[in-house]
Tab-separated table of C-alpha atoms in Angstrom:
chain	number	residue	atom	x	y	z
W	1	MET	CA	-0.144	-0.035	0.078
W	2	ALA	CA	2.925	2.450	0.653
W	3	LEU	CA	4.128	2.288	-2.902
W	4	ALA	CA	0.990	3.468	-4.194
W	5	MET	CA	1.172	6.527	-1.863
W	6	ASN	CA	3.836	7.994	-4.288
W	7	ASP	CA	2.568	9.767	-7.487
W	8	GLU	CA	5.098	8.251	-9.870
W	9	ASN	CA	4.476	4.942	-8.650
W	10	VAL	CA	0.633	5.323	-9.115
W	11	VAL	CA	1.343	5.211	-12.865
W	12	THR	CA	3.725	2.693	-12.782
W	13	ILE	CA	1.985	0.312	-10.574
W	14	GLY	CA	-1.026	0.631	-12.799
W	15	ALA	CA	1.120	-0.061	-16.080
W	16	ALA	CA	2.471	-2.978	-14.692
W	17	GLY	CA	-0.924	-4.632	-14.565
W	18	ALA	CA	-1.226	-4.869	-10.595
W	19	ILE	CA	-4.777	-3.517	-10.669
W	20	PRO	CA	-6.548	-6.750	-11.340
W	21	LEU	CA	-4.481	-8.788	-8.935
W	22	LEU	CA	-5.468	-6.270	-6.266
W	23	VAL	CA	-8.934	-6.807	-7.181
W	24	GLN	CA	-8.643	-10.436	-6.874
W	25	LEU	CA	-7.259	-9.933	-3.449
W	26	LEU	CA	-10.285	-8.401	-2.303
W	27	GLY	CA	-12.425	-11.037	-3.240
W	28	LEU	CA	-10.271	-13.965	-1.404
W	29	THR	CA	-12.293	-15.789	1.235
W	30	PRO	CA	-11.166	-18.898	3.217
W	31	ALA	CA	-13.335	-21.089	0.533
W	32	THR	CA	-11.557	-19.226	-2.329
W	33	SER	CA	-8.119	-19.041	-1.090
W	34	ALA	CA	-7.235	-22.711	-1.710
W	35	ALA	CA	-8.658	-22.345	-4.921
W	36	ALA	CA	-6.521	-19.133	-5.644
W	37	SER	CA	-3.325	-20.912	-4.841
W	38	GLY	CA	-1.405	-20.454	-7.818
W	39	SER	CA	-3.819	-18.134	-9.630
W	40	LEU	CA	-2.387	-15.048	-8.099
W	41	THR	CA	1.086	-14.310	-9.774
W	42	THR	CA	3.746	-11.930	-9.204
W	43	ARG	CA	7.103	-11.378	-11.250
W	44	ASP	CA	10.397	-11.986	-9.385
W	45	ASN	CA	13.572	-9.832	-9.554
W	46	THR	CA	15.103	-12.200	-12.321
W	47	GLY	CA	13.538	-10.630	-15.184
W	48	GLY	CA	10.019	-11.917	-15.447
W	49	LEU	CA	9.850	-15.362	-13.939
W	50	PHE	CA	6.172	-15.880	-12.340
W	51	LEU	CA	5.881	-17.249	-8.864
W	52	PRO	CA	2.438	-18.389	-7.445
W	53	LEU	CA	1.157	-16.289	-4.567
W	54	HIS	CA	-1.063	-17.938	-1.802
W	55	PRO	CA	-2.745	-15.775	0.687
W	56	SER	CA	-1.640	-17.895	3.727
W	57	ASP	CA	1.942	-16.352	2.710
W	58	PHE	CA	1.107	-13.123	4.094
W	59	PRO	CA	0.831	-12.317	7.811
W	60	TYR	CA	-1.244	-9.226	7.027
W	61	ASP	CA	-5.009	-8.563	6.250
W	62	LEU	CA	-4.745	-8.872	2.224
W	63	LYS	CA	-8.213	-7.493	1.845
W	64	LYS	CA	-7.240	-4.193	3.824
W	65	PHE	CA	-4.047	-3.554	2.061
W	66	ALA	CA	-5.552	-4.179	-1.486
W	67	ALA	CA	-8.376	-1.901	-0.584
W	68	GLY	CA	-6.101	0.651	0.503
W	69	ALA	CA	-3.671	0.393	-2.481
W	70	LEU	CA	-6.519	0.667	-4.795
W	71	LEU	CA	-7.855	3.845	-2.969
W	72	PHE	CA	-4.406	5.743	-3.786
W	73	LEU	CA	-4.431	3.998	-7.291
W	74	THR	CA	-7.576	6.086	-8.077
W	75	ASP	CA	-5.428	9.206	-8.656
W	76	THR	CA	-5.324	8.481	-12.635
W	77	ASP	CA	-8.148	7.901	-15.148
W	78	ASP	CA	-6.422	5.162	-16.556
W	79	ASN	CA	-6.348	3.114	-13.261
W	80	LYS	CA	-9.854	3.894	-12.305
W	81	ALA	CA	-10.737	2.312	-15.665
W	82	GLU	CA	-8.942	-0.642	-15.060
W	83	MET	CA	-10.313	-1.172	-11.813
W	84	VAL	CA	-13.779	-0.815	-13.034
W	85	ALA	CA	-12.746	-3.072	-16.088
W	86	ALA	CA	-11.501	-5.724	-13.325
W	87	GLY	CA	-14.651	-6.018	-11.617
W	88	ALA	CA	-13.390	-4.084	-8.637
W	89	ILE	CA	-17.169	-2.145	-7.995
W	90	PRO	CA	-19.082	-5.082	-6.770
W	91	THR	CA	-16.222	-6.342	-4.618
W	92	LEU	CA	-15.746	-2.951	-2.968
W	93	VAL	CA	-19.416	-2.910	-2.333
W	94	GLN	CA	-19.290	-6.127	-0.520
W	95	LEU	CA	-16.237	-4.905	1.638
W	96	LEU	CA	-18.764	-2.348	2.950
W	97	GLY	CA	-20.616	-5.046	4.731
W	98	PRO	CA	-20.539	-6.286	8.202
W	99	GLY	CA	-17.584	-8.851	7.445
W	100	SER	CA	-15.117	-5.967	6.886
W	101	ASP	CA	-13.347	-4.118	9.570
W	102	GLU	CA	-13.737	-0.398	9.763
W	103	GLN	CA	-10.521	0.313	8.044
W	104	THR	CA	-11.337	-1.857	5.247
W	105	GLN	CA	-15.028	-0.373	4.927
W	106	GLU	CA	-13.275	3.130	4.890
W	107	PHE	CA	-10.771	2.204	1.847
W	108	ALA	CA	-13.604	0.787	0.128
W	109	ASP	CA	-16.005	3.594	0.761
W	110	ARG	CA	-13.348	6.179	-0.462
W	111	THR	CA	-12.518	4.082	-3.576
W	112	LEU	CA	-15.719	3.891	-4.600
W	113	GLU	CA	-16.586	7.419	-3.963
W	114	ALA	CA	-13.555	8.359	-6.130
W	115	LEU	CA	-14.835	5.831	-9.005
W	116	GLY	CA	-18.379	7.332	-8.764
W	117	ARG	CA	-16.983	10.860	-9.314
W	118	SER	CA	-15.156	10.028	-12.525
W	119	SER	CA	-18.007	8.797	-14.478
W	120	ASP	CA	-21.872	8.701	-14.617
W	121	LYS	CA	-21.512	5.008	-15.717
W	122	ASN	CA	-19.377	4.416	-12.669
W	123	ARG	CA	-21.725	5.708	-10.346
W	124	ALA	CA	-24.690	3.989	-12.077
W	125	ALA	CA	-22.688	0.428	-11.677
W	126	ILE	CA	-22.044	1.300	-7.929
W	127	GLU	CA	-25.758	1.999	-7.536
W	128	ALA	CA	-26.686	-1.493	-9.168
W	129	ALA	CA	-24.206	-3.178	-6.793
W	130	VAL	CA	-25.173	-1.369	-3.721
W	131	ILE	CA	-29.095	-2.793	-5.047
W	132	ASN	CA	-27.771	-6.362	-5.865
W	133	ALA	CA	-25.990	-6.707	-2.282
W	134	GLY	CA	-29.487	-6.083	-0.995
W	135	TRP	CA	-28.987	-2.592	0.419
W	136	GLN	CA	-30.704	0.687	0.088
W	137	LEU	CA	-29.301	3.893	-1.478
W	138	CYS	CA	-29.052	6.773	0.743
């Protein structure tokens, strides 16, 4: 998440294709963690070899840090478009629910707010995701 706080890194992280991986991390549950083994990958420092990531490899709350990173990455229109294309909206809406801690909910809320401000289409998608989640719009 800290890397995404740097303006130069915001562009680099988005261009490197990290946004779909962050969106995948938002949706991990204990049931999907085992299935995700090997489906989340990253580049190592040897020039492009892909290594599998497994959620149990990390001691932190992956959803919280992924949601926080996505919030900082909303600084560019390209990154916001990539988030929407990767399916971030319905997953972020789910993070607003009772299964998430307060910090994760705040990151999800602020990321959705930034996505909603960027276009009417995004705002409509957020409203649809809220309704699909069974919640009422305020």
